[in-house]
Amino acid sequence: MESGIAGASELLRHARDVFCDDTAALAVVDELDRRLQGPLRIAVAGMVKAGKSTLLNAIIGEEIAPTDAGECTRVVTWYQYGHAPKITLYPFRGGPRNLPVTREDGRLVLSLGETPAEDVERLVVEWPSASLRPLTLIDTPGIASLSEDVSGRSTAFLLPEDEPTAADAVIYLMRHMHASDVRFLESFKDTAAGRSGTVNALAVLSRADEIGAGRIDSLISAAVIADRYSRDQNLKPLALGVVPVAGLLAQSSRTMRQGDCDAMMLLAHMDRNQRERMMLSADRFVRGTGPEGLQPSIKASLVQRFGLFGIRLGVALIRGGTTDPTELAHELARRSGLGTLLDSISYLFQTRADALKARAVVVGLESLVRGAPRERAASLEAALERLQTGAHEFRELKLLAALRTGGVGLDEEQEAEAERLVGGRGSTSPLRLGLAPDADPGEVSEAARTCLNRWRLIAENPLTESSALEACRVVTRSCEGMLAATPAVHRAVR
């Protein structure tokens, strides 16, 4: 059985032979090849003011995405790994040109110069960040913007009508779940990639600290709401999960400065009643007296960078004994929800990177075949069909989508286990099997064997609905793959 990534590479070689004299088609094939060989592409999308650029900075760990309402937030911007900082502007007409790399107060400043935003196809920012080695992040303009041009850029990029979307997966930010959010995710699922039977969106309940009005327990309230959203019958078929994140705190904790820590130290040593009165509102905090040595300008900067929620949490951590600046920054980042989001990106997307990229190649070649004379592309069309039928990674993605959109004829408990075993909660063997991430090979082997035997029995049970048999075959094959991947000594029948 051919793997998705190897099969996609072979398809591209086949396509070059088929379209050897078609310059335009070969350019498409070359782009698909670059996509297959490159890092996973994840777009960050959401309504205006959802906190997209702020969250992107938090993921990267540096303030390189503009968070104000400037011209650069109106264009699609790619952030990818580079050995040295570099910014390239790609206009719709004419060749690309480099832009100056400028930083102010630690933040990267992006400027389009004399070029209007509507004339820019995309900006590409190359940055030497380890976070960008395994993936490319794509910041998109706000959807449902008052400016139809701005909103249209995101729609054209994420929801193209006659070609595959440029993103392998999407992180979708929402402050609350509105009908417009569901409509966008439905539209994304209805793109060519979505119609292929792939759920590749992760929802983020952004600005989660605002749900509890900035109280120190705001993230707990946000987690309850996120869990409810994740089980909502409208959202469940469209997203692999919902993660609550306090984006501003996540960004600032990842870029925390010594001065931020010093200011929080001064606040932590204030009289408690005075501090709590001062922190009833942002305005009162900035204008209030004390503590000595903390100027209004510094307090204003703290509010801008951390919000009242982040300040309250930082003070509480310091008073609880977390006084080392590095440890404080780490703890603030963890409690912002960023760690959970990064874990979700890793086990839902990055561990499936090869399958998602191969899926994009298949979708792109399908589009190419549809526009070619049938007699010319018949052999490539047949090869595409064989790969989609035979590549197990694609069968897993298709089953995962089916399980989330209405079931496959199994009972509720079996469907939940099937979703986990085909990688719906993460594609590493321990996560599929419900084990600890660091489970030893013996545990993995034993659990895989147990699951394999159970699913063989389910498939052979005469009471199992015929509509569920294909799901059973896919799950069984996944269990066989996990068992085969463990060292031989642990696979021995005892």
Coordinates of C-alpha atoms in Angstrom, one line a residue:
M1 CA 0.0 0.0 0.0
E2 CA 1.5 3.3 -1.1
S3 CA 2.0 6.1 1.4
G4 CA 0.6 9.5 0.7
I5 CA 3.9 11.4 0.6
A6 CA 5.7 8.8 -1.7
G7 CA 2.6 8.5 -3.9
A8 CA 2.3 12.3 -4.2
S9 CA 5.9 12.5 -5.4
E10 CA 5.3 9.8 -8.0
L11 CA 2.2 11.6 -9.2
L12 CA 4.2 14.8 -9.7
R13 CA 6.7 12.9 -11.8
H14 CA 3.9 11.4 -13.8
A15 CA 2.3 14.8 -14.3
R16 CA 5.6 16.2 -15.6
D17 CA 5.6 13.5 -18.3
V18 CA 1.9 14.1 -19.2
F19 CA 2.3 17.9 -19.4
C20 CA 5.9 18.0 -20.7
D21 CA 5.1 20.5 -23.4
D22 CA 2.7 22.7 -21.4
T23 CA 4.5 25.5 -19.7
A24 CA 1.6 26.7 -17.6
A25 CA 0.8 23.2 -16.3
L26 CA 4.5 22.6 -15.5
A27 CA 4.6 25.8 -13.5
V28 CA 1.6 24.4 -11.4
V29 CA 3.4 21.1 -11.0
D30 CA 6.6 22.9 -9.9
E31 CA 4.6 24.9 -7.3
L32 CA 3.0 21.7 -6.0
D33 CA 6.4 20.1 -5.7
R34 CA 7.7 23.0 -3.7
R35 CA 4.7 22.8 -1.4
L36 CA 5.2 19.0 -0.9
Q37 CA 8.9 19.5 0.0
G38 CA 8.4 22.6 2.1
P39 CA 7.0 23.0 5.6
L40 CA 3.4 22.7 6.5
R41 CA 1.3 25.9 5.7
I42 CA -1.1 27.0 8.4
A43 CA -3.3 30.1 7.9
V44 CA -4.5 32.2 10.8
A45 CA -8.0 33.5 10.1
G46 CA -10.9 35.1 11.9
M47 CA -13.1 38.2 12.1
V48 CA -11.7 41.7 12.5
K49 CA -10.2 42.3 15.9
A50 CA -10.2 38.6 16.8
G51 CA -6.5 38.8 17.7
K52 CA -4.9 37.0 14.8
S53 CA -1.6 38.8 14.6
T54 CA -1.2 38.8 18.4
L55 CA -1.7 35.0 18.5
L56 CA 0.7 34.6 15.6
N57 CA 3.4 36.6 17.5
A58 CA 2.8 34.3 20.5
I59 CA 3.3 31.2 18.4
I60 CA 6.5 32.5 16.8
G61 CA 7.8 34.0 20.1
E62 CA 8.7 37.4 18.7
E63 CA 6.7 40.5 17.8
I64 CA 7.1 40.5 14.1
A65 CA 3.4 40.6 13.0
P66 CA 1.8 44.1 13.1
T67 CA -1.1 44.2 15.6
D68 CA -2.3 47.8 14.8
A69 CA -4.8 48.7 12.2
G70 CA -2.1 49.7 9.7
E71 CA -1.9 49.0 6.0
C72 CA 0.0 45.7 6.4
T73 CA -2.9 44.1 8.3
R74 CA -4.9 44.5 5.1
V75 CA -2.7 42.1 3.1
V76 CA -1.9 38.4 3.2
T77 CA 1.4 38.0 5.0
W78 CA 3.5 34.8 5.0
Y79 CA 5.9 34.2 7.9
Q80 CA 8.5 31.5 7.1
Y81 CA 12.0 30.5 8.3
G82 CA 15.0 32.2 6.9
H83 CA 18.7 32.4 8.0
A84 CA 18.5 36.2 8.1
P85 CA 15.6 38.6 8.4
K86 CA 14.1 39.5 5.0
I87 CA 10.8 41.1 3.8
T88 CA 9.7 40.6 0.2
L89 CA 6.7 42.3 -1.4
Y90 CA 4.9 40.4 -4.2
P91 CA 2.6 42.7 -6.2
F92 CA -0.1 41.5 -8.5
R93 CA 1.7 43.1 -11.4
G94 CA 5.5 43.3 -11.8
G95 CA 8.3 41.6 -10.0
P96 CA 8.9 41.2 -6.3
R97 CA 11.0 43.8 -4.3
N98 CA 12.6 43.8 -0.9
L99 CA 11.4 46.0 1.9
P100 CA 13.6 47.4 4.7
V101 CA 13.8 45.4 7.9
T102 CA 13.2 47.9 10.7
R103 CA 12.5 47.4 14.4
E104 CA 11.1 49.8 16.9
D105 CA 11.0 49.0 20.6
G106 CA 11.6 45.4 19.8
R107 CA 8.7 45.1 17.3
L108 CA 9.2 44.6 13.5
V109 CA 7.8 47.5 11.5
L110 CA 6.2 46.6 8.2
S111 CA 5.5 49.3 5.6
L112 CA 4.3 48.9 2.0
G113 CA 6.0 52.2 1.0
E114 CA 4.4 53.7 -2.1
T115 CA 2.5 50.5 -3.0
P116 CA -1.3 50.5 -2.2
A117 CA -2.5 47.5 -0.2
E118 CA -4.9 46.5 -3.0
D119 CA -2.0 46.1 -5.4
V120 CA -0.1 43.6 -3.1
E121 CA -0.7 39.9 -3.6
R122 CA 1.3 39.0 -0.5
L123 CA 4.2 39.9 1.8
V124 CA 6.7 37.2 2.7
V125 CA 8.6 37.7 6.0
E126 CA 11.6 35.4 6.4
W127 CA 12.8 35.2 10.0
P128 CA 15.4 33.1 11.9
S129 CA 13.0 31.7 14.4
A130 CA 13.1 28.0 15.4
S131 CA 9.3 28.1 15.6
L132 CA 9.1 28.7 11.9
R133 CA 11.3 25.7 10.9
P134 CA 8.6 23.1 10.8
L135 CA 5.7 25.4 9.6
T136 CA 4.9 28.5 7.6
L137 CA 2.3 30.8 9.2
I138 CA 0.0 32.9 7.0
D139 CA -1.6 36.0 8.6
T140 CA -4.8 36.9 6.8
P141 CA -6.9 40.1 6.8
G142 CA -10.0 40.2 8.9
I143 CA -13.1 38.5 7.5
A144 CA -16.3 40.5 7.5
S145 CA -14.4 43.7 7.5
L146 CA -16.3 46.9 6.9
S147 CA -14.0 47.2 3.9
E148 CA -15.1 44.7 1.3
D149 CA -11.7 44.8 -0.4
V150 CA -10.0 43.8 2.8
S151 CA -12.4 41.0 3.6
G152 CA -12.3 39.9 -0.1
R153 CA -8.5 39.3 0.1
S154 CA -9.0 36.8 2.9
T155 CA -11.9 35.1 1.1
A156 CA -10.0 34.9 -2.2
F157 CA -6.9 33.4 -0.5
L158 CA -8.7 31.0 1.8
L159 CA -11.7 30.1 -0.3
P160 CA -10.6 30.1 -3.9
E161 CA -13.3 29.0 -6.4
D162 CA -11.3 27.2 -9.0
E163 CA -8.0 26.1 -7.4
P164 CA -6.9 24.5 -4.1
T165 CA -6.5 26.7 -1.1
A166 CA -2.8 27.7 -0.4
A167 CA -3.1 26.6 3.3
D168 CA -2.8 23.0 4.4
A169 CA -4.6 23.8 7.7
V170 CA -6.4 26.8 9.4
I171 CA -6.3 28.1 12.9
Y172 CA -9.6 30.0 13.1
L173 CA -10.0 32.6 15.9
M174 CA -13.4 33.6 17.3
R175 CA -14.3 35.7 20.3
H176 CA -17.7 33.9 20.6
M177 CA -19.3 31.4 18.2
H178 CA -21.4 33.4 15.8
A179 CA -23.3 32.3 12.7
S180 CA -20.7 34.1 10.6
D181 CA -17.9 31.9 12.1
V182 CA -19.7 28.7 11.3
R183 CA -20.5 29.9 7.8
F184 CA -16.8 30.6 7.1
L185 CA -15.7 27.2 8.4
E186 CA -18.4 25.6 6.3
S187 CA -17.1 27.4 3.3
F188 CA -13.5 26.4 4.1
K189 CA -14.6 22.7 4.4
D190 CA -16.4 23.1 1.0
T191 CA -13.2 24.1 -0.8
A192 CA -11.5 21.4 -2.9
A193 CA -9.5 20.2 0.1
G194 CA -12.6 20.0 2.3
R195 CA -14.6 18.1 -0.3
S196 CA -11.8 15.6 -0.4
G197 CA -12.9 14.5 3.1
T198 CA -10.5 16.3 5.3
V199 CA -11.2 18.2 8.5
N200 CA -8.1 20.5 8.9
A201 CA -9.3 23.5 11.0
L202 CA -8.7 24.2 14.6
A203 CA -10.8 26.8 16.4
V204 CA -9.4 29.1 19.0
L205 CA -11.5 31.0 21.5
S206 CA -9.3 34.1 21.4
R207 CA -9.1 36.9 24.0
A208 CA -10.3 34.3 26.4
D209 CA -9.4 36.5 29.4
E210 CA -12.1 38.9 28.4
I211 CA -14.8 36.2 28.9
G212 CA -14.4 36.5 32.7
A213 CA -14.0 40.3 32.6
G214 CA -10.2 39.9 33.3
R215 CA -10.7 38.0 36.5
I216 CA -7.9 35.7 37.5
D217 CA -10.1 32.7 36.9
S218 CA -11.1 33.9 33.4
L219 CA -9.4 31.0 31.6
I220 CA -11.3 28.4 33.7
S221 CA -14.6 30.0 32.5
A222 CA -13.3 30.1 28.9
A223 CA -12.3 26.4 29.0
V224 CA -15.9 25.5 30.0
I225 CA -17.2 27.5 27.0
A226 CA -14.6 26.1 24.6
D227 CA -15.6 22.5 25.7
R228 CA -19.2 23.3 25.0
Y229 CA -18.4 24.8 21.6
S230 CA -16.3 21.7 20.7
R231 CA -19.4 19.5 21.2
D232 CA -21.7 21.8 19.4
Q233 CA -23.3 19.9 16.5
N234 CA -22.8 22.9 14.1
L235 CA -19.1 23.3 14.9
K236 CA -18.0 19.7 15.6
P237 CA -18.0 18.7 11.9
L238 CA -16.0 21.7 10.9
A239 CA -13.1 21.9 13.5
L240 CA -10.9 19.4 15.2
G241 CA -11.3 21.1 18.5
V242 CA -11.7 24.5 20.3
V243 CA -8.8 25.9 22.4
P244 CA -9.2 28.9 24.7
V245 CA -6.2 31.3 24.6
A246 CA -5.5 34.7 26.2
G247 CA -3.7 35.9 23.1
L248 CA -2.3 39.2 24.5
L249 CA -0.9 37.5 27.6
A250 CA 0.5 34.7 25.4
Q251 CA 2.3 37.2 23.2
S252 CA 3.7 39.3 26.0
S253 CA 4.8 36.4 28.1
R254 CA 6.8 35.0 25.2
T255 CA 8.5 38.4 24.7
M256 CA 8.7 39.4 28.4
R257 CA 11.3 41.9 29.4
Q258 CA 13.2 42.4 32.6
G259 CA 11.3 45.7 33.1
D260 CA 8.0 44.0 32.9
C261 CA 9.0 41.6 35.7
D262 CA 10.4 44.4 37.8
A263 CA 7.2 46.4 37.5
M264 CA 5.1 43.4 38.6
M265 CA 7.4 42.9 41.5
L266 CA 6.7 46.4 42.7
L267 CA 2.9 45.8 42.4
A268 CA 3.2 42.5 44.3
H269 CA 4.7 44.2 47.3
M270 CA 1.9 46.8 47.5
D271 CA -0.8 46.8 50.1
R272 CA -3.3 44.3 48.9
N273 CA -6.4 46.5 49.4
Q274 CA -4.7 49.4 47.7
R275 CA -3.6 47.2 44.8
E276 CA -7.1 45.7 44.3
R277 CA -8.8 49.1 44.3
M278 CA -6.2 50.4 41.8
M279 CA -6.9 47.4 39.4
L280 CA -10.7 47.8 39.2
S281 CA -10.1 49.3 35.7
A282 CA -7.3 50.0 33.3
D283 CA -7.8 53.8 33.7
R284 CA -7.7 53.6 37.5
F285 CA -4.6 51.4 37.3
V286 CA -2.7 53.9 35.1
R287 CA -3.8 57.1 36.9
G288 CA -3.8 55.6 40.4
T289 CA -1.0 56.5 42.9
G290 CA 1.7 53.9 43.7
P291 CA 3.6 51.9 44.0
E292 CA 6.6 54.1 44.4
G293 CA 9.0 53.9 41.5
L294 CA 6.3 52.8 39.0
Q295 CA 5.6 55.7 36.6
P296 CA 2.2 56.1 34.8
S297 CA 4.0 55.5 31.5
I298 CA 5.3 52.1 32.7
K299 CA 1.8 51.2 34.0
A300 CA 0.3 52.1 30.7
S301 CA 2.8 49.9 28.9
L302 CA 2.0 47.0 31.3
V303 CA -1.7 47.3 30.5
Q304 CA -1.0 47.5 26.8
R305 CA 1.2 44.5 26.8
F306 CA -0.5 42.2 29.4
G307 CA -4.0 43.5 30.1
L308 CA -5.4 43.6 33.6
F309 CA -5.8 39.8 33.5
G310 CA -2.1 39.3 32.8
I311 CA -1.0 41.8 35.5
R312 CA -3.3 40.2 38.1
L313 CA -2.0 36.7 37.2
G314 CA 1.7 37.9 37.2
V315 CA 1.3 39.5 40.7
A316 CA -0.4 36.4 42.0
L317 CA 2.4 34.2 40.8
I318 CA 5.1 36.4 42.3
R319 CA 3.3 36.5 45.6
G320 CA 3.1 32.7 45.4
G321 CA 6.9 32.4 45.1
T322 CA 7.5 32.6 41.3
T323 CA 10.1 35.4 41.3
D324 CA 12.6 34.3 38.7
P325 CA 11.9 36.2 35.5
T326 CA 12.4 33.2 33.2
E327 CA 10.2 31.0 35.3
L328 CA 7.6 33.8 35.6
A329 CA 7.4 34.2 31.8
H330 CA 7.1 30.5 31.3
E331 CA 4.3 30.2 33.8
L332 CA 2.4 33.1 32.3
A333 CA 2.7 31.6 28.9
R334 CA 1.5 28.2 30.2
R335 CA -1.5 29.8 32.0
S336 CA -2.4 31.8 28.9
G337 CA -3.4 28.6 27.1
L338 CA -0.6 28.9 24.6
G339 CA 1.0 25.6 25.6
T340 CA -2.3 23.7 24.9
L341 CA -2.6 25.5 21.5
L342 CA 1.0 24.6 20.6
D343 CA 0.4 21.0 21.6
S344 CA -2.8 20.9 19.5
I345 CA -1.0 22.3 16.5
S346 CA 1.7 19.7 17.0
Y347 CA -0.4 16.6 17.4
L348 CA -3.3 17.6 15.1
F349 CA -1.3 19.2 12.2
Q350 CA 2.4 18.8 12.4
T351 CA 2.4 15.0 13.0
R352 CA 0.1 14.8 10.0
A353 CA 2.1 17.2 7.9
D354 CA 3.1 14.7 5.2
A355 CA -0.5 13.5 4.7
L356 CA -1.9 17.1 4.6
K357 CA 0.7 18.2 2.1
A358 CA 0.2 15.1 0.0
R359 CA -3.5 15.8 0.1
A360 CA -2.9 19.3 -1.2
V361 CA -0.9 17.9 -4.1
V362 CA -3.7 15.5 -5.0
V363 CA -6.2 18.3 -5.0
G364 CA -4.0 20.5 -7.1
L365 CA -3.4 17.8 -9.7
E366 CA -7.1 17.0 -9.8
S367 CA -7.7 20.6 -10.7
L368 CA -5.1 20.4 -13.5
V369 CA -6.6 17.2 -14.8
R370 CA -10.1 18.7 -15.0
G371 CA -8.8 21.4 -17.3
A372 CA -6.9 19.1 -19.7
P373 CA -8.2 17.0 -22.6
R374 CA -9.4 13.6 -21.2
E375 CA -7.3 11.5 -23.6
R376 CA -4.2 13.3 -22.5
A377 CA -4.7 13.2 -18.7
A378 CA -6.5 9.8 -18.5
S379 CA -3.4 7.9 -17.1
L380 CA -2.8 10.6 -14.5
E381 CA -6.4 10.6 -13.5
A382 CA -6.3 6.9 -13.0
A383 CA -3.1 7.2 -10.9
L384 CA -4.8 9.9 -8.7
E385 CA -7.8 7.6 -8.1
R386 CA -5.5 4.7 -7.2
L387 CA -3.6 6.8 -4.7
Q388 CA -6.7 8.1 -3.0
T389 CA -8.1 4.6 -2.7
G390 CA -4.9 3.0 -1.5
A391 CA -3.1 5.5 0.7
H392 CA -4.0 4.8 4.2
E393 CA -3.4 8.3 5.4
F394 CA -6.1 9.6 3.1
R395 CA -8.5 6.9 4.3
E396 CA -7.9 8.0 7.9
L397 CA -8.5 11.6 7.0
K398 CA -11.7 10.7 5.2
L399 CA -13.0 8.5 8.1
L400 CA -12.2 11.3 10.6
A401 CA -14.3 13.7 8.6
A402 CA -17.1 11.2 8.4
L403 CA -17.0 10.5 12.1
R404 CA -17.3 14.2 12.9
T405 CA -20.1 14.8 10.4
G406 CA -22.8 12.4 11.5
G407 CA -21.3 9.0 12.2
V408 CA -20.7 5.8 10.3
G409 CA -23.0 3.2 11.8
L410 CA -21.1 2.5 15.0
D411 CA -22.3 3.1 18.5
E412 CA -21.2 6.2 20.3
E413 CA -18.4 4.6 22.3
Q414 CA -17.0 2.8 19.3
E415 CA -17.1 6.0 17.2
A416 CA -15.2 7.9 19.9
E417 CA -12.6 5.2 20.0
A418 CA -12.4 5.0 16.2
E419 CA -11.8 8.8 16.1
R420 CA -9.0 8.5 18.5
L421 CA -7.4 5.5 16.8
V422 CA -7.3 7.1 13.4
G423 CA -5.6 10.2 14.8
G424 CA -8.4 12.6 15.7
R425 CA -6.8 13.4 19.1
G426 CA -3.2 13.2 17.7
S427 CA -1.4 10.9 15.3
T428 CA 1.4 9.5 17.4
S429 CA 0.8 5.9 18.5
P430 CA 0.5 6.7 22.3
L431 CA -2.1 9.4 21.7
R432 CA -4.0 7.2 19.3
L433 CA -4.1 4.4 21.9
G434 CA -5.0 6.7 24.8
L435 CA -1.6 6.2 26.6
A436 CA 0.8 8.7 28.1
P437 CA 2.9 10.5 25.4
D438 CA 6.0 8.9 26.8
A439 CA 4.6 5.3 27.0
D440 CA 7.3 2.7 26.4
P441 CA 7.2 0.4 23.3
G442 CA 5.9 -2.5 25.3
E443 CA 2.8 -0.6 26.5
V444 CA 2.2 0.6 22.9
S445 CA 2.5 -2.9 21.5
E446 CA 0.2 -4.4 24.0
A447 CA -2.4 -1.7 23.6
A448 CA -2.2 -1.8 19.8
R449 CA -2.7 -5.6 19.8
T450 CA -5.7 -5.4 22.2
C451 CA -7.3 -2.7 20.0
L452 CA -6.6 -4.7 16.8
N453 CA -8.2 -7.8 18.2
R454 CA -11.2 -5.9 19.4
W455 CA -11.8 -4.1 16.1
R456 CA -11.4 -7.4 14.2
L457 CA -14.2 -8.8 16.3
I458 CA -16.4 -5.7 15.7
A459 CA -15.9 -6.1 12.0
E460 CA -16.8 -9.8 12.1
N461 CA -19.8 -9.3 14.4
P462 CA -23.0 -10.0 12.3
L463 CA -24.8 -7.2 14.3
T464 CA -22.3 -4.6 13.0
E465 CA -24.1 -2.5 10.3
S466 CA -22.8 -2.9 6.8
S467 CA -22.2 0.9 6.6
A468 CA -19.6 0.6 9.4
L469 CA -17.5 -2.1 7.8
E470 CA -15.3 0.3 5.9
A471 CA -14.7 2.2 9.1
C472 CA -13.7 -1.0 10.8
R473 CA -11.3 -1.8 8.0
V474 CA -9.6 1.6 8.3
V475 CA -9.3 1.4 12.1
T476 CA -8.0 -2.2 11.9
R477 CA -5.3 -1.1 9.4
S478 CA -4.3 1.8 11.7
C479 CA -3.9 -0.7 14.6
E480 CA -1.8 -3.0 12.4
G481 CA 0.4 0.0 11.4
M482 CA 1.0 0.9 15.0
L483 CA 1.8 -2.7 15.9
A484 CA 4.2 -3.0 13.0
A485 CA 5.9 0.2 14.0
T486 CA 6.9 -1.1 17.4
P487 CA 10.2 -3.0 17.9
A488 CA 10.0 -6.7 17.0
V489 CA 10.8 -7.8 20.5
H490 CA 7.6 -6.2 21.7
R491 CA 5.5 -7.6 18.9
A492 CA 6.3 -11.2 19.8
V493 CA 3.2 -13.1 20.8
R494 CA 3.4 -13.9 24.5

